[in-house]
CSV table of C-alpha atoms in Angstrom, one decimal:
chain,number,residue,atom,x,y,z
N,58,UNK,CA,171.3,-136.9,-83.6
N,59,UNK,CA,167.7,-137.9,-82.6
N,60,UNK,CA,165.3,-135.1,-83.2
N,61,UNK,CA,162.8,-134.2,-80.4
N,62,UNK,CA,159.8,-134.5,-82.9
N,63,UNK,CA,160.7,-138.2,-83.3
N,64,UNK,CA,160.4,-138.9,-79.6
N,65,UNK,CA,157.4,-139.1,-77.2
N,66,UNK,CA,157.4,-136.7,-74.2
N,67,UNK,CA,158.5,-139.5,-71.8
N,68,UNK,CA,161.4,-140.4,-74.1
N,69,UNK,CA,162.6,-136.8,-74.2
N,70,UNK,CA,162.5,-136.7,-70.4
N,71,UNK,CA,164.5,-140.0,-70.3
N,72,UNK,CA,167.1,-138.6,-72.7
N,73,UNK,CA,167.7,-135.8,-70.0
N,74,UNK,CA,168.6,-138.4,-67.3
N,75,UNK,CA,172.4,-138.0,-66.7
N,76,UNK,CA,174.5,-140.7,-68.3
N,77,UNK,CA,176.1,-141.4,-64.9
N,78,UNK,CA,172.8,-143.1,-64.0
N,79,UNK,CA,171.9,-146.6,-65.2
N,80,UNK,CA,168.4,-147.1,-66.5
N,81,UNK,CA,165.7,-149.7,-65.7
N,82,UNK,CA,163.0,-149.4,-68.4
N,83,UNK,CA,160.5,-151.5,-66.6
N,84,UNK,CA,157.1,-150.5,-67.9
N,85,UNK,CA,154.4,-152.3,-69.9
N,86,UNK,CA,154.5,-153.4,-73.5
N,87,UNK,CA,154.2,-150.9,-76.4
N,88,UNK,CA,155.6,-147.9,-74.6
N,89,UNK,CA,158.5,-147.4,-77.0
N,90,UNK,CA,161.4,-148.7,-74.9
N,91,UNK,CA,163.4,-150.0,-78.0
N,92,UNK,CA,163.0,-146.6,-79.8
N,93,UNK,CA,164.4,-144.9,-76.7
N,94,UNK,CA,167.3,-147.3,-76.6
N,95,UNK,CA,168.1,-146.5,-80.3
N,96,UNK,CA,168.1,-142.8,-79.6
N,97,UNK,CA,170.3,-143.2,-76.5
N,98,UNK,CA,172.8,-145.3,-78.5
N,99,UNK,CA,172.8,-142.8,-81.4
N,100,UNK,CA,173.5,-139.8,-79.1
N,101,UNK,CA,176.2,-141.7,-77.3
N,102,UNK,CA,177.8,-142.8,-80.6
N,103,UNK,CA,177.7,-139.3,-82.1
N,104,UNK,CA,179.2,-137.7,-79.0
N,105,UNK,CA,182.0,-140.2,-78.3
N,106,UNK,CA,182.5,-141.5,-81.9
N,107,UNK,CA,185.2,-144.3,-82.1
N,108,UNK,CA,185.3,-144.7,-78.3
N,109,UNK,CA,181.6,-145.6,-78.2
N,110,UNK,CA,181.0,-149.4,-78.0
N,111,UNK,CA,177.4,-150.4,-77.5
N,112,UNK,CA,176.1,-153.9,-76.8
N,113,UNK,CA,172.6,-155.3,-76.8
N,114,UNK,CA,172.0,-158.6,-75.1
N,115,UNK,CA,169.1,-161.1,-75.3
N,116,UNK,CA,168.8,-164.6,-74.0
N,117,UNK,CA,168.7,-166.1,-77.5
N,118,UNK,CA,169.6,-165.1,-81.1
N,119,UNK,CA,166.0,-165.7,-82.4
N,120,UNK,CA,164.9,-163.1,-79.8
N,121,UNK,CA,167.2,-160.6,-81.3
N,122,UNK,CA,165.5,-160.5,-84.6
N,123,UNK,CA,162.8,-158.0,-83.6
N,124,UNK,CA,165.1,-155.5,-82.0
N,125,UNK,CA,167.7,-155.9,-84.8
N,126,UNK,CA,165.0,-155.0,-87.3
N,127,UNK,CA,163.9,-151.9,-85.3
N,128,UNK,CA,167.5,-150.7,-84.8
N,129,UNK,CA,168.3,-151.3,-88.5
N,130,UNK,CA,165.3,-149.1,-89.6
N,131,UNK,CA,166.3,-146.4,-87.1
N,132,UNK,CA,170.1,-146.2,-87.9
N,133,UNK,CA,169.7,-146.5,-91.6
N,134,UNK,CA,167.1,-143.7,-91.6
N,135,UNK,CA,169.7,-141.5,-89.9
N,136,UNK,CA,172.9,-142.5,-91.7
N,137,UNK,CA,171.6,-144.0,-94.9
N,138,UNK,CA,174.5,-145.8,-96.7
N,139,UNK,CA,176.9,-144.3,-94.2
N,140,UNK,CA,176.1,-147.1,-91.7
N,141,UNK,CA,176.9,-150.7,-92.3
N,142,UNK,CA,175.6,-153.9,-90.8
N,143,UNK,CA,177.5,-157.2,-90.5
N,144,UNK,CA,174.9,-159.9,-90.5
N,145,UNK,CA,177.3,-162.6,-89.3
N,146,UNK,CA,178.6,-160.5,-86.4
N,147,UNK,CA,175.3,-158.8,-85.8
N,148,UNK,CA,177.1,-155.5,-85.6
N,149,UNK,CA,176.3,-151.9,-86.8
N,150,UNK,CA,179.3,-149.7,-87.7
N,151,UNK,CA,178.7,-145.9,-88.1
N,152,UNK,CA,180.8,-143.5,-90.2
N,153,UNK,CA,182.5,-142.1,-87.1
N,154,UNK,CA,183.8,-145.6,-86.1
N,155,UNK,CA,181.2,-146.2,-83.3
N,156,UNK,CA,179.6,-149.7,-83.1
N,157,UNK,CA,176.5,-151.3,-81.8
N,158,UNK,CA,176.6,-155.1,-81.5
N,159,UNK,CA,173.8,-157.5,-80.7
N,160,UNK,CA,174.6,-160.8,-79.1
N,161,UNK,CA,173.1,-163.6,-76.9
N,162,UNK,CA,173.8,-164.6,-73.3
N,163,UNK,CA,171.9,-167.7,-72.1
N,164,UNK,CA,174.1,-169.6,-69.8
N,165,UNK,CA,177.4,-169.4,-67.9
N,166,UNK,CA,179.5,-170.8,-70.8
N,167,UNK,CA,178.2,-168.0,-73.1
N,168,UNK,CA,179.9,-165.4,-70.8
N,169,UNK,CA,183.3,-166.5,-72.0
N,170,UNK,CA,183.0,-164.5,-75.2
N,171,UNK,CA,182.6,-161.3,-73.3
N,172,UNK,CA,185.7,-161.7,-71.1
N,173,UNK,CA,188.4,-159.2,-72.1
N,174,UNK,CA,186.0,-157.1,-74.2
N,175,UNK,CA,185.0,-153.6,-73.3
N,176,UNK,CA,181.7,-151.8,-73.9
N,177,UNK,CA,180.6,-148.3,-72.9
N,178,UNK,CA,176.9,-149.0,-73.1
N,179,UNK,CA,175.3,-152.4,-72.4
N,180,UNK,CA,171.6,-153.0,-72.7
N,181,UNK,CA,169.8,-156.2,-71.7
N,182,UNK,CA,166.5,-156.5,-73.7
N,183,UNK,CA,163.7,-158.6,-72.2
N,184,UNK,CA,165.6,-159.0,-68.9
N,185,UNK,CA,162.5,-160.8,-67.5
N,186,UNK,CA,163.5,-163.9,-69.4
N,187,UNK,CA,166.4,-164.4,-67.0
N,188,UNK,CA,165.2,-166.2,-63.8
N,189,UNK,CA,168.3,-165.0,-62.1
N,190,UNK,CA,170.2,-161.6,-62.4
N,191,UNK,CA,173.6,-163.3,-61.9
N,192,UNK,CA,174.6,-163.3,-65.6
N,193,UNK,CA,173.4,-159.7,-66.1
N,194,UNK,CA,175.3,-158.5,-63.1
N,195,UNK,CA,178.4,-160.2,-64.3
N,196,UNK,CA,178.2,-158.3,-67.6
N,197,UNK,CA,179.1,-155.2,-65.6
N,198,UNK,CA,182.7,-156.5,-65.7
N,199,UNK,CA,182.7,-155.6,-69.4
N,200,UNK,CA,181.6,-152.0,-68.8
N,201,UNK,CA,184.9,-150.2,-69.5
N,202,UNK,CA,185.7,-147.2,-71.6
N,203,UNK,CA,188.5,-144.6,-72.0
N,204,UNK,CA,188.6,-141.8,-69.5
N,205,UNK,CA,185.9,-139.2,-70.2
N,206,UNK,CA,183.6,-141.7,-71.9
N,207,UNK,CA,180.6,-142.6,-69.6
N,208,UNK,CA,179.6,-146.2,-69.1
N,209,UNK,CA,176.0,-147.2,-68.6
N,210,UNK,CA,173.8,-150.3,-68.1
N,211,UNK,CA,170.3,-150.3,-69.4
N,212,UNK,CA,167.7,-153.0,-68.5
N,213,UNK,CA,164.5,-153.3,-70.5
N,214,UNK,CA,161.8,-155.5,-69.1
N,215,UNK,CA,158.0,-156.1,-69.0
N,216,UNK,CA,156.0,-157.7,-66.2
N,217,UNK,CA,155.8,-161.5,-66.2
N,218,UNK,CA,158.3,-164.1,-67.1
N,219,UNK,CA,160.8,-166.1,-65.0
N,220,UNK,CA,162.6,-162.9,-63.8
N,221,UNK,CA,159.6,-161.0,-62.6
N,222,UNK,CA,160.5,-161.4,-59.0
N,223,UNK,CA,164.0,-160.0,-59.0
N,224,UNK,CA,163.2,-157.1,-61.4
N,225,UNK,CA,160.2,-156.1,-59.3
N,226,UNK,CA,162.3,-156.2,-56.1
N,227,UNK,CA,165.4,-154.4,-57.4
N,228,UNK,CA,163.9,-152.0,-60.0
N,229,UNK,CA,160.3,-152.0,-60.9
N,230,UNK,CA,158.9,-151.2,-57.5
N,231,UNK,CA,161.3,-148.2,-57.1
N,232,UNK,CA,159.9,-144.7,-57.4
N,233,UNK,CA,159.7,-143.6,-61.0
N,234,UNK,CA,162.3,-141.0,-62.2
N,235,UNK,CA,164.1,-140.9,-58.9
N,236,UNK,CA,167.7,-142.1,-58.6
N,237,UNK,CA,168.3,-145.0,-56.2
N,238,UNK,CA,171.2,-147.4,-55.3
N,239,UNK,CA,170.9,-151.0,-56.4
N,240,UNK,CA,172.2,-152.6,-53.3
N,241,UNK,CA,173.5,-155.7,-55.1
N,242,UNK,CA,175.7,-153.9,-57.6
N,243,UNK,CA,176.2,-150.6,-56.0
N,244,UNK,CA,175.2,-148.8,-59.2
N,245,UNK,CA,172.8,-145.9,-59.2
N,246,UNK,CA,169.7,-146.5,-61.3
N,247,UNK,CA,166.7,-144.6,-62.5
N,248,UNK,CA,163.5,-146.6,-63.1
N,249,UNK,CA,161.3,-145.4,-66.0
N,250,UNK,CA,157.9,-147.0,-66.5
N,251,UNK,CA,156.1,-146.3,-69.8
N,252,UNK,CA,153.0,-148.0,-71.3
N,253,UNK,CA,151.4,-148.1,-74.7
N,254,UNK,CA,149.4,-145.0,-73.6
N,255,UNK,CA,152.6,-143.0,-73.6
N,256,UNK,CA,153.4,-143.9,-77.2
N,257,UNK,CA,151.7,-141.5,-79.7
N,258,UNK,CA,153.2,-143.3,-82.7
N,259,UNK,CA,151.0,-146.4,-82.6
N,260,UNK,CA,147.3,-147.1,-82.9
N,261,UNK,CA,146.8,-147.5,-79.2
N,262,UNK,CA,143.3,-148.8,-79.2
N,263,UNK,CA,144.2,-151.5,-81.8
N,264,UNK,CA,147.4,-152.4,-79.9
N,265,UNK,CA,145.4,-152.8,-76.6
N,266,UNK,CA,142.9,-155.1,-78.2
N,267,UNK,CA,145.6,-157.3,-79.9
N,268,UNK,CA,147.5,-157.5,-76.6
N,269,UNK,CA,144.3,-158.6,-74.7
N,270,UNK,CA,143.6,-161.2,-77.3
N,271,UNK,CA,147.1,-162.6,-77.0
N,272,UNK,CA,146.5,-163.1,-73.2
N,273,UNK,CA,142.9,-164.4,-73.5
N,274,UNK,CA,143.7,-167.3,-71.0
N,275,UNK,CA,145.6,-165.0,-68.6
N,276,UNK,CA,143.8,-161.7,-68.0
N,277,UNK,CA,146.1,-160.8,-65.1
N,278,UNK,CA,149.1,-160.9,-67.5
N,279,UNK,CA,147.2,-158.7,-70.0
N,280,UNK,CA,146.5,-156.1,-67.3
N,281,UNK,CA,150.2,-156.1,-66.2
N,282,UNK,CA,151.4,-155.7,-69.8
N,283,UNK,CA,148.9,-152.9,-70.6
N,284,UNK,CA,149.3,-151.0,-67.4
N,285,UNK,CA,153.0,-151.7,-66.7
N,286,UNK,CA,151.9,-152.7,-63.2
N,287,UNK,CA,154.3,-155.1,-61.5
N,288,UNK,CA,151.9,-155.5,-58.5
N,289,UNK,CA,149.0,-156.8,-60.6
N,290,UNK,CA,150.8,-159.9,-61.8
N,291,UNK,CA,151.0,-161.7,-58.5
N,292,UNK,CA,152.3,-164.7,-60.5
N,293,UNK,CA,150.3,-165.9,-63.4
N,294,UNK,CA,149.8,-169.3,-61.8
N,295,UNK,CA,148.5,-168.3,-58.4
N,296,UNK,CA,147.3,-164.8,-59.3
N,297,UNK,CA,143.6,-165.7,-58.7
N,298,UNK,CA,144.1,-167.4,-55.3
N,299,UNK,CA,146.7,-165.5,-53.3
N,300,UNK,CA,145.2,-162.7,-51.2
N,301,UNK,CA,147.5,-161.6,-48.4
N,302,UNK,CA,144.5,-160.5,-46.2
N,303,UNK,CA,143.3,-164.1,-46.2
N,304,UNK,CA,146.5,-166.2,-46.6
N,305,UNK,CA,149.1,-164.3,-44.6
N,306,UNK,CA,149.2,-165.0,-40.8
N,307,UNK,CA,151.0,-163.0,-38.1
N,308,UNK,CA,154.1,-164.6,-36.7
N,309,UNK,CA,153.5,-167.1,-34.0
N,310,UNK,CA,155.6,-166.6,-30.9
N,311,UNK,CA,155.0,-170.1,-29.5
N,312,UNK,CA,153.1,-173.2,-30.6
N,313,UNK,CA,149.5,-173.6,-29.3
N,314,UNK,CA,149.8,-173.8,-25.5
N,315,UNK,CA,148.2,-176.7,-23.8
N,316,UNK,CA,146.9,-178.2,-27.0
N,317,UNK,CA,150.2,-179.4,-28.4
N,318,UNK,CA,149.2,-183.1,-28.8
N,319,UNK,CA,146.1,-182.2,-30.9
N,320,UNK,CA,148.1,-180.4,-33.6
N,321,UNK,CA,150.4,-182.1,-36.0
N,322,UNK,CA,153.8,-180.5,-36.6
N,323,UNK,CA,156.2,-181.5,-39.3
N,324,UNK,CA,158.9,-180.3,-41.7
N,325,UNK,CA,158.6,-179.9,-45.5
N,326,UNK,CA,161.9,-179.7,-47.3
N,327,UNK,CA,163.1,-179.1,-50.8
N,328,UNK,CA,166.8,-180.0,-51.0
N,329,UNK,CA,169.4,-177.9,-52.8
N,330,UNK,CA,173.1,-177.0,-52.5
N,331,UNK,CA,173.9,-174.8,-55.5
N,332,UNK,CA,170.2,-174.3,-55.8
N,333,UNK,CA,168.3,-173.0,-52.7
N,334,UNK,CA,167.4,-175.4,-49.9
N,335,UNK,CA,164.0,-174.5,-48.3
N,336,UNK,CA,162.5,-176.0,-45.2
N,337,UNK,CA,159.2,-175.1,-43.6
N,338,UNK,CA,157.9,-175.9,-40.1
N,339,UNK,CA,154.3,-176.8,-40.8
N,340,UNK,CA,151.2,-177.3,-38.6
N,341,UNK,CA,148.1,-179.2,-39.4
N,342,UNK,CA,145.1,-177.9,-37.5
N,343,UNK,CA,142.6,-180.1,-35.6
N,344,UNK,CA,140.0,-177.5,-36.1
N,345,UNK,CA,141.0,-175.0,-33.4
N,346,UNK,CA,142.5,-171.6,-32.8
N,347,UNK,CA,146.2,-171.2,-33.3
N,348,UNK,CA,148.7,-169.4,-31.2
N,349,UNK,CA,147.6,-166.1,-32.9
N,350,UNK,CA,144.0,-166.8,-31.8
N,351,UNK,CA,142.9,-167.2,-35.4
N,352,UNK,CA,140.5,-170.1,-36.0
N,353,UNK,CA,141.9,-172.7,-38.5
N,354,UNK,CA,139.4,-175.2,-39.9
N,355,UNK,CA,140.3,-178.9,-39.5
N,356,UNK,CA,143.1,-180.1,-41.8
N,357,UNK,CA,144.2,-176.6,-42.6
N,358,UNK,CA,148.0,-176.3,-43.1
N,359,UNK,CA,150.0,-173.4,-41.7
N,360,UNK,CA,153.6,-172.6,-42.7
N,361,UNK,CA,154.7,-171.4,-39.3
N,362,UNK,CA,158.4,-170.7,-39.9
N,363,UNK,CA,161.0,-171.0,-42.7
N,364,UNK,CA,164.6,-171.9,-43.2
N,365,UNK,CA,165.6,-170.5,-46.6
N,366,UNK,CA,169.2,-171.3,-47.5
N,367,UNK,CA,169.3,-169.0,-50.5
N,368,UNK,CA,171.4,-166.1,-51.7
N,369,UNK,CA,170.1,-162.9,-50.3
N,370,UNK,CA,170.1,-161.2,-53.6
N,371,UNK,CA,169.3,-164.1,-55.9
N,372,UNK,CA,166.5,-166.4,-54.9
N,373,UNK,CA,167.4,-169.0,-57.5
N,374,UNK,CA,170.9,-169.5,-56.0
N,375,UNK,CA,171.8,-171.7,-53.1
N,376,UNK,CA,174.6,-171.2,-50.5
N,377,UNK,CA,176.5,-174.4,-51.4
N,378,UNK,CA,176.1,-175.9,-47.9
N,379,UNK,CA,176.7,-179.6,-47.2
N,380,UNK,CA,174.1,-181.9,-45.7
N,381,UNK,CA,175.6,-181.7,-42.2
N,382,UNK,CA,175.6,-177.9,-42.4
N,383,UNK,CA,172.0,-177.8,-43.5
N,384,UNK,CA,171.0,-180.3,-40.9
N,385,UNK,CA,172.6,-178.2,-38.2
N,386,UNK,CA,170.4,-175.3,-39.2
N,387,UNK,CA,167.2,-177.4,-39.4
N,388,UNK,CA,167.9,-178.8,-36.0
N,389,UNK,CA,168.3,-175.3,-34.6
N,390,UNK,CA,164.9,-174.3,-36.0
N,391,UNK,CA,163.3,-177.4,-34.5
N,392,UNK,CA,165.0,-176.8,-31.1
N,393,UNK,CA,163.7,-173.3,-31.1
N,394,UNK,CA,160.1,-174.5,-31.6
N,395,UNK,CA,160.6,-177.6,-29.5
N,396,UNK,CA,159.5,-180.1,-32.2
N,397,UNK,CA,161.2,-183.2,-33.5
N,398,UNK,CA,163.2,-182.8,-36.7
N,399,UNK,CA,160.9,-185.1,-38.8
N,400,UNK,CA,159.1,-184.4,-42.1
N,401,UNK,CA,158.7,-184.9,-45.8
N,402,UNK,CA,161.1,-184.1,-48.6
N,403,UNK,CA,161.8,-184.3,-52.3
N,404,UNK,CA,161.8,-188.0,-53.4
N,405,UNK,CA,165.2,-187.3,-55.2
N,406,UNK,CA,167.1,-187.2,-51.9
N,407,UNK,CA,166.3,-190.9,-51.4
N,408,UNK,CA,168.2,-192.0,-54.5
N,409,UNK,CA,171.4,-193.9,-53.7
N,410,UNK,CA,174.5,-192.0,-54.8
N,411,UNK,CA,176.8,-195.0,-55.1
N,412,UNK,CA,179.1,-193.7,-52.4
N,413,UNK,CA,179.6,-195.0,-48.8
N,414,UNK,CA,177.4,-192.2,-47.5
N,415,UNK,CA,174.3,-193.6,-49.2
N,416,UNK,CA,171.5,-191.2,-50.1
N,417,UNK,CA,171.2,-187.6,-49.1
N,418,UNK,CA,168.3,-188.7,-46.9
N,419,UNK,CA,170.6,-191.2,-45.1
N,420,UNK,CA,173.1,-188.3,-44.5
N,421,UNK,CA,170.3,-186.2,-43.0
N,422,UNK,CA,169.2,-189.1,-40.8
N,423,UNK,CA,172.7,-189.6,-39.4
N,424,UNK,CA,172.7,-185.9,-38.6
N,425,UNK,CA,169.4,-186.2,-36.7
N,426,UNK,CA,166.9,-185.1,-39.3
N,427,UNK,CA,164.5,-187.7,-40.6
N,428,UNK,CA,162.6,-187.3,-43.9
N,429,UNK,CA,160.2,-189.5,-45.8
N,430,UNK,CA,159.4,-189.3,-49.5
N,431,UNK,CA,156.9,-186.6,-50.7
N,432,UNK,CA,155.8,-188.4,-53.9
N,433,UNK,CA,157.3,-185.7,-56.2
N,434,UNK,CA,155.7,-187.3,-59.3
N,435,UNK,CA,152.3,-185.9,-58.3
N,436,UNK,CA,153.4,-182.4,-59.3
N,437,UNK,CA,150.2,-181.3,-61.1
N,438,UNK,CA,148.0,-182.7,-58.4
N,439,UNK,CA,150.1,-180.8,-55.9
N,440,UNK,CA,149.7,-177.5,-57.6
N,441,UNK,CA,145.9,-178.1,-57.9
N,442,UNK,CA,145.6,-178.8,-54.2
N,443,UNK,CA,147.8,-175.8,-53.3
N,444,UNK,CA,145.7,-173.5,-55.4
N,445,UNK,CA,142.5,-174.9,-54.0
N,446,UNK,CA,143.7,-174.5,-50.4
N,447,UNK,CA,145.0,-171.0,-51.0
N,448,UNK,CA,141.6,-170.1,-52.5
N,449,UNK,CA,139.8,-171.6,-49.4
N,450,UNK,CA,142.0,-169.7,-46.9
N,451,UNK,CA,139.7,-167.7,-44.6
N,452,UNK,CA,136.6,-169.8,-45.1
N,453,UNK,CA,135.2,-171.1,-41.8
N,454,UNK,CA,134.3,-174.6,-42.8
N,455,UNK,CA,137.0,-175.9,-45.2
N,456,UNK,CA,140.7,-176.4,-44.8
N,457,UNK,CA,143.0,-173.7,-46.2
N,458,UNK,CA,146.7,-173.0,-46.7
N,459,UNK,CA,148.0,-170.2,-44.5
N,460,UNK,CA,151.6,-168.7,-44.7
N,461,UNK,CA,153.2,-166.8,-41.8
N,462,UNK,CA,154.7,-163.4,-42.3
N,463,UNK,CA,158.0,-165.1,-41.2
N,464,UNK,CA,158.1,-167.1,-44.4
N,465,UNK,CA,159.8,-164.3,-46.4
N,466,UNK,CA,161.2,-166.5,-49.2
N,467,UNK,CA,157.7,-167.9,-49.8
N,468,UNK,CA,156.2,-164.5,-50.1
N,469,UNK,CA,159.1,-163.2,-52.3
N,470,UNK,CA,158.9,-166.0,-54.8
N,471,UNK,CA,155.7,-168.0,-54.9
N,472,UNK,CA,153.3,-165.1,-55.8
N,473,UNK,CA,155.5,-164.4,-58.9
N,474,UNK,CA,155.7,-167.9,-60.3
N,475,UNK,CA,154.7,-168.0,-64.0
N,476,UNK,CA,152.8,-170.7,-65.8
N,477,UNK,CA,154.7,-173.1,-68.0
N,478,UNK,CA,153.9,-171.8,-71.5
N,479,UNK,CA,153.8,-175.4,-72.8
N,480,UNK,CA,151.5,-176.7,-70.1
N,481,UNK,CA,149.3,-174.1,-68.4
N,482,UNK,CA,148.5,-176.6,-65.6
N,483,UNK,CA,152.1,-176.5,-64.5
N,484,UNK,CA,154.5,-173.9,-63.1
N,485,UNK,CA,157.5,-172.9,-65.3
N,486,UNK,CA,160.6,-174.5,-63.8
N,487,UNK,CA,162.7,-171.6,-65.0
N,488,UNK,CA,161.6,-169.5,-62.0
N,489,UNK,CA,162.6,-169.9,-58.3
N,490,UNK,CA,160.0,-172.7,-57.5
N,491,UNK,CA,161.9,-174.1,-54.5
N,492,UNK,CA,159.6,-172.6,-51.9
N,493,UNK,CA,156.6,-173.7,-53.8
N,494,UNK,CA,157.9,-177.2,-54.1
N,495,UNK,CA,158.5,-177.5,-50.3
N,496,UNK,CA,155.0,-176.2,-49.8
N,497,UNK,CA,153.6,-178.7,-52.2
N,498,UNK,CA,155.3,-181.5,-50.4
N,499,UNK,CA,153.6,-180.5,-47.2
N,500,UNK,CA,150.2,-180.8,-48.8
N,501,UNK,CA,150.7,-184.1,-50.7
N,502,UNK,CA,152.5,-186.0,-47.9
N,503,UNK,CA,151.2,-189.5,-47.4
N,504,UNK,CA,153.0,-191.6,-44.7
N,505,UNK,CA,155.2,-190.3,-42.0
N,506,UNK,CA,157.0,-191.8,-39.0
N,507,UNK,CA,155.5,-191.3,-35.6
N,508,UNK,CA,158.1,-189.8,-33.2
N,509,UNK,CA,158.8,-191.1,-29.7
N,510,UNK,CA,157.1,-188.0,-28.1
N,511,UNK,CA,153.6,-189.3,-28.7
N,512,UNK,CA,152.8,-186.3,-31.0
N,513,UNK,CA,150.6,-187.2,-33.9
N,514,UNK,CA,152.5,-187.4,-37.2
N,515,UNK,CA,150.2,-189.7,-39.3
N,516,UNK,CA,149.3,-188.2,-42.7
């Protein structure tokens, strides 16, 4: 059994949380989350012996090496030669018959190996590497044990990474140490946030310096990792330019009255079916006050409203709607605002599919929604312009990018988008970048059709 003198105070408190509660260990780096996990496994295995079946999941096998090494040191220190480790199966077996297995889960096809298997404890290490919680949630189907043996899910995560958005929303922003219901799974969780300052077994000053050095080009990420603060990392890519006090606008109730012809209104659309489909109603200012009486410099772009066809609990998953079904909803939004259903969209929807229906853009047009291409190839230019206009929001003499409070998907996903580790000038495509893409199309549009209403649509 783990001895109290081998545990930090916060780990002792965590051990006292009833096993009927799942755990979200969502603090910073260096707090000792893996050591706590080993202690929890050991206690569970000692208490329930041959009925204890523990599983540790990471996205890839190479990522398991560090945690495998730490668990090996811990278990062999306790059991000595009484414990065995099968390197091919990545499985520890204890003298009482209990097992701890390590495995990977990266994509849907990997899940097949867990079907029909039962585990009493399942831990997901570095859960932030998963842009969507879908696979992790599905693992709960393998949480089964004999009557009298508790089952538990444990999620370990640090701020940053593709999954920052969903972990923050579902777990990290919950009150520390207080049970809450995860509305997606119905499970009762307790969130525990530790940092390197809570770990008395490391050289904390040296650890902090090394961590800061590893994030020399991304100081916001360093702060988030050191402090375990999921609000500091407002997305590594846009962290320096998104300020809600400048960028967020109050919801417009109507379009600017009496000045309609001087504003340009258009749609910006990122298509998806299994992936989210996001459409924004955008306004380009002529250098006037908007319906909220706020002054918007000339050429400022305001995202007035949003149609986000995405799963309520998974922002990286679409609703599987057909083009006619999406067009119907886009037309309803345009009717509500009394604007034509015209705009710009992802260039990919103009590719001919080889079927009689033609391209996706052709299907939209037959349904009453007209899109022109948004020059998707200018991706890096688009991100640069988007960052610049976000930074300029609130300035009286230069155009800025403003986003309505109504655009919930934008505010949920865009601030948390991470940089591509291979190209710091780009956004990592592993995150839910669909709202950001639609926004980028709005800013890089070039040529657009002029509607019959006489409203200006030249770009």
